[in-house]
């Protein structure tokens, strides 16, 4: 397969972890005889520095003509002390998501056996937990109309969902569940919210097209409990934007390291893959950043193009590296960013 | 002190746990020479059975002429199979909260040392965790306007807050923090929502009246993580209705037993105290229900009327009973509902 991949390293540890991901993808191309072409462009603070824009025109163009976007991380402390600043690195990603129509955010959560001790949860609760969260990303209350009354005595936010917005992500979720353990849990607050009732009605109707998938429902407050009490019960969680924001961050602690968590944001035409950790500026340039989340994001890219055995080769390599503690210090290893990347590259080229 | 207390046992295990709470309060009255008068009235399914109304007129009148309401639990499986039923037990509590103007829901969360093993979290993470959540209870998106478009293709919910609604609960929260570790964490999503910005602005302004209290801020998605990663960092969490619903249910798992969690709902004139567990109909009449959550709710009632040493006597008794495993099976003991109540009664009358 030929793939043109836009590489947006961004800020902080972004560039150094991205190097490892590209290296691993190149190893995949070599072993499985694909042709991956990489082109880089700045975004975030790096974009502001070069062009004054956190999403430079050339970067957006590159993304639009590529098959997929591999994204590092953005954010620079230089801008954090000026929350009122008009231009901020984070705008680069928000605008990119919007421009590319990335309506579904996908976050796998997995408890790796050899990392159980790093989780704040008891090992016996999380062992073998393996779920994925499908969060609607471009609608709901985060994108609704909002207003402050003229006397500043009252404020309003609005949450709106259309059937179409619900259907497009629900189809993705059901299709993904078919390749997993065939269970979708819709999280909502249908006992109170009208939008939740529309979600429930729409998803229930769609479920008939996927008779091999079980659909169940959970209220968001209960879901926040169940994620901790018994994370193993979940296969695929489907939910709206704000509930997904809260629950996916909550779920991110299950595995014990945010340095392992990958994500994909997909739309009808475009797709973007990024680690969920931030730019971690304190660690930049020190060679201590964990490249695994970015490399697992690259595996999600492969999966997205149905390169299943290629994705599995990367995942297998990562799992072995964790088991052998060929890892960075955040998960108990003593290796550098580059040496973890080198090890994964060699495993992909010549699996044990 | 003379107190008229309305007792609303409700459904399921409500009546049997309520008996224990009344018994313990009677012991408090005897030891500390107060005059507590109790009057009972049905609510929930019990209300429907007697009068056709989950909140009978006589019950509401009783609450309005009492100093405080002690509430058991409501809900009956008989109604759960008819989600479309016009009359449901739960309406009794919702209407009562509204009629009594109970705008602040208060939930203490504590990790008891002798119960650490029951928590899904690692003991070292939660040991000595001790926080209280102040949740706004009568506004926000749960009470906002909602609509479904005529073609049923789009639904909307609205979240509105006024400065006054924020101020009245924020004052309660700051006052409570002054008696605790003097730290208020406002949880919001002020980077996105207009209502959250109004919360932040209003609470920041009010904080000047409480110079001895530290105020900090946390976005709700991060708060959902931090509650599990490091619950000890929190003293008092203040938040709006829906965020409070999600976070207080999430936090309820910290201590390891929902059978211990008490709550208060207070307004300007009235106050209501209830365990957070439900009516648990499967356990009704078996003598296995844990009365502690209800008894700790009674302690919150005492606290509410500034009967601090009386409240402490009840809390001390509960802590000793847990330590000695004079408890029900849900937290590892082998005692009945009544024998736990008897033990607490005797401890309050004659503390070791
Ligand atoms: Mg988030
Ligand atoms: Mg709730």
Tab-separated table of N, CA and C in Angstrom, chain A residues 117-231:
chain	number	residue	atom	x	y	z
A	117	UNK	N	1.162	-2.877	38.398
A	117	UNK	CA	1.589	-2.232	39.642
A	117	UNK	C	1.600	-0.705	39.557
A	118	UNK	N	1.601	-0.165	38.331
A	118	UNK	CA	1.615	1.285	38.179
A	118	UNK	C	0.236	1.919	38.285
A	119	UNK	N	-0.810	1.114	38.257
A	119	UNK	CA	-2.166	1.670	38.297
A	119	UNK	C	-2.567	2.019	39.724
A	120	UNK	N	-3.355	3.085	39.888
A	120	UNK	CA	-3.884	3.386	41.226
A	120	UNK	C	-4.978	2.403	41.639
A	121	UNK	N	-5.418	1.572	40.691
A	121	UNK	CA	-6.442	0.578	41.016
A	121	UNK	C	-5.792	-0.748	41.372
A	122	UNK	N	-6.521	-1.531	42.147
A	122	UNK	CA	-6.009	-2.849	42.507
A	122	UNK	C	-5.880	-3.723	41.268
A	123	UNK	N	-4.767	-4.448	41.171
A	123	UNK	CA	-4.522	-5.281	39.993
A	123	UNK	C	-5.683	-6.196	39.643
A	124	UNK	N	-6.301	-6.804	40.672
A	124	UNK	CA	-7.351	-7.793	40.377
A	124	UNK	C	-8.596	-7.148	39.761
A	125	UNK	N	-8.725	-5.827	39.933
A	125	UNK	CA	-9.871	-5.143	39.330
A	125	UNK	C	-9.663	-4.857	37.855
A	126	UNK	N	-8.392	-4.629	37.485
A	126	UNK	CA	-8.145	-4.127	36.140
A	126	UNK	C	-7.513	-5.140	35.207
A	127	UNK	N	-7.004	-6.225	35.771
A	127	UNK	CA	-6.312	-7.187	34.934
A	127	UNK	C	-7.185	-7.574	33.745
A	128	UNK	N	-6.606	-7.500	32.573
A	128	UNK	CA	-7.294	-7.852	31.321
A	128	UNK	C	-8.344	-6.843	30.887
A	129	UNK	N	-8.440	-5.711	31.576
A	129	UNK	CA	-9.350	-4.660	31.086
A	129	UNK	C	-8.877	-4.228	29.699
A	130	UNK	N	-9.811	-4.062	28.803
A	130	UNK	CA	-9.467	-3.776	27.405
A	130	UNK	C	-10.703	-3.160	26.752
A	131	UNK	N	-10.703	-1.839	26.692
A	131	UNK	CA	-11.889	-1.177	26.132
A	131	UNK	C	-11.466	-0.077	25.180
A	132	UNK	N	-12.447	0.426	24.444
A	132	UNK	CA	-12.174	1.569	23.598
A	132	UNK	C	-13.333	2.548	23.763
A	133	UNK	N	-12.998	3.829	23.841
A	133	UNK	CA	-14.030	4.851	24.005
A	133	UNK	C	-14.197	5.607	22.692
A	134	UNK	N	-15.424	5.650	22.195
A	134	UNK	CA	-15.773	6.452	21.023
A	134	UNK	C	-16.490	7.710	21.508
A	135	UNK	N	-15.796	8.830	21.373
A	135	UNK	CA	-16.340	10.116	21.838
A	135	UNK	C	-16.654	11.013	20.645
A	136	UNK	N	-17.874	11.522	20.587
A	136	UNK	CA	-18.234	12.489	19.543
A	136	UNK	C	-17.411	13.749	19.814
A	137	UNK	N	-16.841	14.315	18.753
A	137	UNK	CA	-15.810	15.332	18.995
A	137	UNK	C	-16.116	16.732	18.466
A	138	UNK	N	-17.158	16.888	17.684
A	138	UNK	CA	-17.336	18.204	17.064
A	138	UNK	C	-18.723	18.802	17.260
A	139	UNK	N	-19.454	18.305	18.284
A	139	UNK	CA	-20.765	18.892	18.540
A	139	UNK	C	-21.031	18.872	20.041
A	140	UNK	N	-22.295	18.999	20.415
A	140	UNK	CA	-22.630	19.008	21.837
A	140	UNK	C	-22.356	20.351	22.477
A	141	UNK	N	-22.340	20.365	23.796
A	141	UNK	CA	-22.279	21.629	24.545
A	141	UNK	C	-20.956	22.378	24.319
A	142	UNK	N	-19.883	21.671	23.961
A	142	UNK	CA	-18.613	22.368	23.726
A	142	UNK	C	-18.662	23.217	22.454
A	143	UNK	N	-19.611	22.897	21.565
A	143	UNK	CA	-19.718	23.641	20.310
A	143	UNK	C	-21.046	24.386	20.193
A	144	UNK	N	-21.833	24.372	21.280
A	144	UNK	CA	-23.149	25.000	21.211
A	144	UNK	C	-23.087	26.511	21.359
A	145	UNK	N	-24.226	27.145	21.124
A	145	UNK	CA	-24.311	28.592	21.372
A	145	UNK	C	-24.156	28.867	22.855
A	146	UNK	N	-23.488	29.974	23.168
A	146	UNK	CA	-23.381	30.354	24.581
A	146	UNK	C	-23.538	31.856	24.698
A	147	UNK	N	-23.996	32.277	25.870
A	147	UNK	CA	-24.183	33.715	26.032
A	147	UNK	C	-24.095	34.110	27.497
A	148	UNK	N	-23.727	35.376	27.667
A	148	UNK	CA	-23.714	35.985	28.996
A	148	UNK	C	-24.726	37.120	28.906
A	149	UNK	N	-25.630	37.205	29.890
A	149	UNK	CA	-26.636	38.265	29.830
A	149	UNK	C	-25.952	39.628	29.915
A	150	UNK	N	-26.645	40.665	29.453
A	150	UNK	CA	-26.015	41.983	29.393
A	150	UNK	C	-25.574	42.490	30.768
A	151	UNK	N	-26.400	42.182	31.789
A	151	UNK	CA	-26.008	42.621	33.146
A	151	UNK	C	-25.009	41.660	33.794
A	152	UNK	N	-24.585	40.658	33.034
A	152	UNK	CA	-23.612	39.659	33.504
A	152	UNK	C	-24.079	38.893	34.740
A	153	UNK	N	-25.388	38.790	34.888
A	153	UNK	CA	-25.958	38.092	36.047
A	153	UNK	C	-26.343	36.647	35.703
A	154	UNK	N	-26.248	36.284	34.454
A	154	UNK	CA	-26.724	34.961	34.048
A	154	UNK	C	-25.992	34.508	32.780
A	155	UNK	N	-25.641	33.227	32.744
A	155	UNK	CA	-24.923	32.693	31.586
A	155	UNK	C	-25.618	31.420	31.114
A	156	UNK	N	-25.486	31.151	29.825
A	156	UNK	CA	-26.143	29.982	29.246
A	156	UNK	C	-25.232	29.259	28.259
A	157	UNK	N	-25.247	27.946	28.304
A	157	UNK	CA	-24.618	27.104	27.286
A	157	UNK	C	-25.695	26.202	26.707
A	158	UNK	N	-25.511	25.826	25.462
A	158	UNK	CA	-26.521	25.021	24.793
A	158	UNK	C	-25.891	23.755	24.235
A	159	UNK	N	-26.569	22.648	24.442
A	159	UNK	CA	-26.122	21.372	23.892
A	159	UNK	C	-27.121	20.927	22.838
A	160	UNK	N	-26.665	20.807	21.616
A	160	UNK	CA	-27.548	20.346	20.541
A	160	UNK	C	-26.906	19.154	19.835
A	161	UNK	N	-27.711	18.167	19.514
A	161	UNK	CA	-27.263	17.062	18.664
A	161	UNK	C	-28.300	16.797	17.592
A	162	UNK	N	-27.797	16.464	16.404
A	162	UNK	CA	-28.711	16.044	15.340
A	162	UNK	C	-28.583	14.535	15.148
A	163	UNK	N	-29.610	13.961	14.572
A	163	UNK	CA	-29.610	12.516	14.291
A	163	UNK	C	-28.393	12.144	13.447
A	164	UNK	N	-28.081	12.992	12.479
A	164	UNK	CA	-26.961	12.704	11.580
A	164	UNK	C	-25.625	12.654	12.341
A	165	UNK	N	-25.439	13.588	13.251
A	165	UNK	CA	-24.205	13.602	14.042
A	165	UNK	C	-24.069	12.336	14.881
A	166	UNK	N	-25.203	11.866	15.368
A	166	UNK	CA	-25.174	10.654	16.198
A	166	UNK	C	-24.941	9.421	15.328
A	167	UNK	N	-25.639	9.382	14.185
A	167	UNK	CA	-25.534	8.206	13.308
A	167	UNK	C	-24.113	7.960	12.816
A	168	UNK	N	-23.429	9.031	12.405
A	168	UNK	CA	-22.129	8.796	11.759
A	168	UNK	C	-21.114	8.190	12.729
A	169	UNK	N	-21.112	8.635	13.970
A	169	UNK	CA	-20.167	8.030	14.927
A	169	UNK	C	-20.684	6.670	15.405
A	170	UNK	N	-22.000	6.520	15.509
A	170	UNK	CA	-22.543	5.240	15.973
A	170	UNK	C	-22.208	4.119	14.978
A	171	UNK	N	-22.293	4.433	13.689
A	171	UNK	CA	-21.909	3.418	12.689
A	171	UNK	C	-20.450	2.992	12.884
A	172	UNK	N	-19.569	3.977	13.066
A	172	UNK	CA	-18.161	3.640	13.306
A	172	UNK	C	-18.003	2.751	14.533
A	173	UNK	N	-18.747	3.093	15.572
A	173	UNK	CA	-18.630	2.343	16.826
A	173	UNK	C	-19.106	0.898	16.648
A	174	UNK	N	-20.250	0.727	16.023
A	174	UNK	CA	-20.764	-0.638	15.826
A	174	UNK	C	-19.800	-1.468	14.967
A	175	UNK	N	-19.263	-0.825	13.914
A	175	UNK	CA	-18.322	-1.559	13.051
A	175	UNK	C	-17.077	-1.969	13.819
A	176	UNK	N	-16.610	-1.071	14.673
A	176	UNK	CA	-15.437	-1.401	15.480
A	176	UNK	C	-15.752	-2.528	16.464
A	177	UNK	N	-16.942	-2.464	17.063
A	177	UNK	CA	-17.328	-3.491	18.035
A	177	UNK	C	-17.392	-4.871	17.373
A	178	UNK	N	-17.795	-4.898	16.104
A	178	UNK	CA	-17.860	-6.182	15.393
A	178	UNK	C	-16.501	-6.872	15.317
A	179	UNK	N	-15.437	-6.048	15.329
A	179	UNK	CA	-14.083	-6.631	15.285
A	179	UNK	C	-13.535	-6.880	16.677
A	180	UNK	N	-14.320	-6.498	17.690
A	180	UNK	CA	-13.863	-6.685	19.070
A	180	UNK	C	-14.750	-7.730	19.768
A	181	UNK	N	-15.187	-7.426	20.996
A	181	UNK	CA	-15.990	-8.395	21.735
A	181	UNK	C	-17.495	-8.168	21.538
A	182	UNK	N	-17.838	-7.335	20.563
A	182	UNK	CA	-19.227	-7.186	20.090
A	182	UNK	C	-20.186	-6.655	21.153
A	183	UNK	N	-19.718	-5.643	21.884
A	183	UNK	CA	-20.602	-5.047	22.885
A	183	UNK	C	-20.418	-3.539	22.878
A	184	UNK	N	-21.511	-2.819	22.669
A	184	UNK	CA	-21.469	-1.353	22.712
A	184	UNK	C	-22.262	-0.897	23.935
A	185	UNK	N	-21.644	-0.044	24.744
A	185	UNK	CA	-22.351	0.568	25.866
A	185	UNK	C	-22.523	2.052	25.566
A	186	UNK	N	-23.768	2.464	25.402
A	186	UNK	CA	-24.037	3.881	25.168
A	186	UNK	C	-24.152	4.569	26.526
A	187	UNK	N	-23.331	5.578	26.742
A	187	UNK	CA	-23.389	6.330	27.993
A	187	UNK	C	-24.120	7.642	27.745
A	188	UNK	N	-25.155	7.878	28.542
A	188	UNK	CA	-25.939	9.102	28.361
A	188	UNK	C	-26.587	9.495	29.687
A	189	UNK	N	-27.499	10.412	29.640
A	189	UNK	CA	-28.286	10.768	30.826
A	189	UNK	C	-29.728	10.910	30.354
A	190	UNK	N	-30.213	9.785	29.768
A	190	UNK	CA	-31.513	9.812	29.088
A	190	UNK	C	-32.684	9.960	30.041
A	191	UNK	N	-32.443	9.780	31.344
A	191	UNK	CA	-33.539	10.013	32.293
A	191	UNK	C	-33.783	11.509	32.506
A	192	UNK	N	-32.906	12.342	31.980
A	192	UNK	CA	-33.053	13.783	32.182
A	192	UNK	C	-32.956	14.584	30.879
A	193	UNK	N	-31.945	14.278	30.060
A	193	UNK	CA	-31.634	15.151	28.926
A	193	UNK	C	-32.321	14.725	27.627
A	194	UNK	N	-32.812	15.723	26.908
A	194	UNK	CA	-33.469	15.472	25.618
A	194	UNK	C	-32.452	14.976	24.581
A	195	UNK	N	-31.256	15.580	24.565
A	195	UNK	CA	-30.223	15.129	23.628
A	195	UNK	C	-29.877	13.670	23.904
A	196	UNK	N	-29.821	13.283	25.169
A	196	UNK	CA	-29.514	11.888	25.506
A	196	UNK	C	-30.604	10.951	24.997
A	197	UNK	N	-31.850	11.417	25.091
A	197	UNK	CA	-32.939	10.570	24.588
A	197	UNK	C	-32.834	10.413	23.078
A	198	UNK	N	-32.381	11.467	22.385
A	198	UNK	CA	-32.182	11.356	20.930
A	198	UNK	C	-31.035	10.384	20.622
A	199	UNK	N	-29.950	10.467	21.406
A	199	UNK	CA	-28.859	9.498	21.259
A	199	UNK	C	-29.397	8.076	21.429
A	200	UNK	N	-30.157	7.861	22.491
A	200	UNK	CA	-30.607	6.504	22.804
A	200	UNK	C	-31.515	5.952	21.718
A	201	UNK	N	-32.422	6.809	21.258
A	201	UNK	CA	-33.367	6.395	20.224
A	201	UNK	C	-32.633	6.083	18.911
A	202	UNK	N	-31.718	6.971	18.542
A	202	UNK	CA	-30.999	6.816	17.278
A	202	UNK	C	-30.097	5.582	17.306
A	203	UNK	N	-29.353	5.427	18.384
A	203	UNK	CA	-28.420	4.307	18.482
A	203	UNK	C	-29.191	2.985	18.564
A	204	UNK	N	-30.317	2.978	19.266
A	204	UNK	CA	-31.146	1.775	19.348
A	204	UNK	C	-31.642	1.374	17.961
A	205	UNK	N	-32.063	2.357	17.183
A	205	UNK	CA	-32.526	2.073	15.817
A	205	UNK	C	-31.387	1.505	14.967
A	206	UNK	N	-30.213	2.140	15.033
A	206	UNK	CA	-29.063	1.677	14.246
A	206	UNK	C	-28.619	0.277	14.639
A	207	UNK	N	-28.795	-0.067	15.895
A	207	UNK	CA	-28.306	-1.351	16.398
A	207	UNK	C	-28.906	-2.512	15.616
A	208	UNK	N	-30.088	-2.293	15.050
A	208	UNK	CA	-30.746	-3.366	14.272
A	208	UNK	C	-29.920	-3.758	13.048
A	209	UNK	N	-29.092	-2.823	12.554
A	209	UNK	CA	-28.217	-3.144	11.409
A	209	UNK	C	-27.018	-3.991	11.829
A	210	UNK	N	-26.822	-4.111	13.132
A	210	UNK	CA	-25.653	-4.857	13.631
A	210	UNK	C	-26.143	-5.906	14.630
A	211	UNK	N	-26.868	-6.910	14.138
A	211	UNK	CA	-27.505	-7.863	15.060
A	211	UNK	C	-26.504	-8.679	15.868
A	212	UNK	N	-25.247	-8.727	15.410
A	212	UNK	CA	-24.248	-9.498	16.153
A	212	UNK	C	-23.641	-8.692	17.311
A	213	UNK	N	-24.033	-7.427	17.417
A	213	UNK	CA	-23.472	-6.590	18.484
A	213	UNK	C	-24.529	-6.359	19.569
A	214	UNK	N	-24.133	-6.564	20.830
A	214	UNK	CA	-25.024	-6.260	21.956
A	214	UNK	C	-24.940	-4.777	22.285
A	215	UNK	N	-26.089	-4.179	22.543
A	215	UNK	CA	-26.106	-2.769	22.926
A	215	UNK	C	-26.664	-2.661	24.328
A	216	UNK	N	-25.942	-1.990	25.215
A	216	UNK	CA	-26.573	-1.666	26.490
A	216	UNK	C	-26.342	-0.203	26.834
A	217	UNK	N	-26.954	0.234	27.937
A	217	UNK	CA	-26.998	1.654	28.270
A	217	UNK	C	-26.548	1.874	29.708
A	218	UNK	N	-25.930	3.022	29.922
A	218	UNK	CA	-25.501	3.351	31.277
A	218	UNK	C	-25.624	4.862	31.432
A	219	UNK	N	-26.155	5.309	32.561
A	219	UNK	CA	-26.174	6.735	32.831
A	219	UNK	C	-24.753	7.190	33.162
A	220	UNK	N	-24.446	8.400	32.788
A	220	UNK	CA	-23.059	8.871	32.896
A	220	UNK	C	-22.530	8.855	34.327
A	221	UNK	N	-23.384	9.149	35.313
A	221	UNK	CA	-22.898	9.137	36.700
A	221	UNK	C	-22.551	7.712	37.124
A	222	UNK	N	-23.389	6.776	36.728
A	222	UNK	CA	-23.105	5.376	37.027
A	222	UNK	C	-21.859	4.903	36.262
A	223	UNK	N	-21.723	5.343	35.003
A	223	UNK	CA	-20.551	4.952	34.206
A	223	UNK	C	-19.261	5.406	34.886
A	224	UNK	N	-19.278	6.607	35.476
A	224	UNK	CA	-18.083	7.118	36.159
A	224	UNK	C	-17.691	6.220	37.334
A	225	UNK	N	-18.696	5.584	37.955
A	225	UNK	CA	-18.437	4.609	39.027
A	225	UNK	C	-17.958	3.284	38.458
A	226	UNK	N	-18.679	2.788	37.473
A	226	UNK	CA	-18.410	1.450	36.937
A	226	UNK	C	-17.026	1.343	36.302
A	227	UNK	N	-16.536	2.451	35.723
A	227	UNK	CA	-15.204	2.449	35.113
A	227	UNK	C	-14.138	2.058	36.124
A	228	UNK	N	-14.367	2.434	37.377
A	228	UNK	CA	-13.389	2.141	38.425
A	228	UNK	C	-13.718	0.829	39.121
A	229	UNK	N	-15.015	0.607	39.374
A	229	UNK	CA	-15.425	-0.603	40.089
A	229	UNK	C	-15.122	-1.857	39.280
A	230	UNK	N	-15.402	-1.795	37.997
A	230	UNK	CA	-15.282	-3.004	37.183
A	230	UNK	C	-15.027	-2.655	35.719
A	231	UNK	N	-13.821	-2.191	35.428
A	231	UNK	CA	-13.521	-1.755	34.056
A	231	UNK	C	-13.577	-2.890	33.034
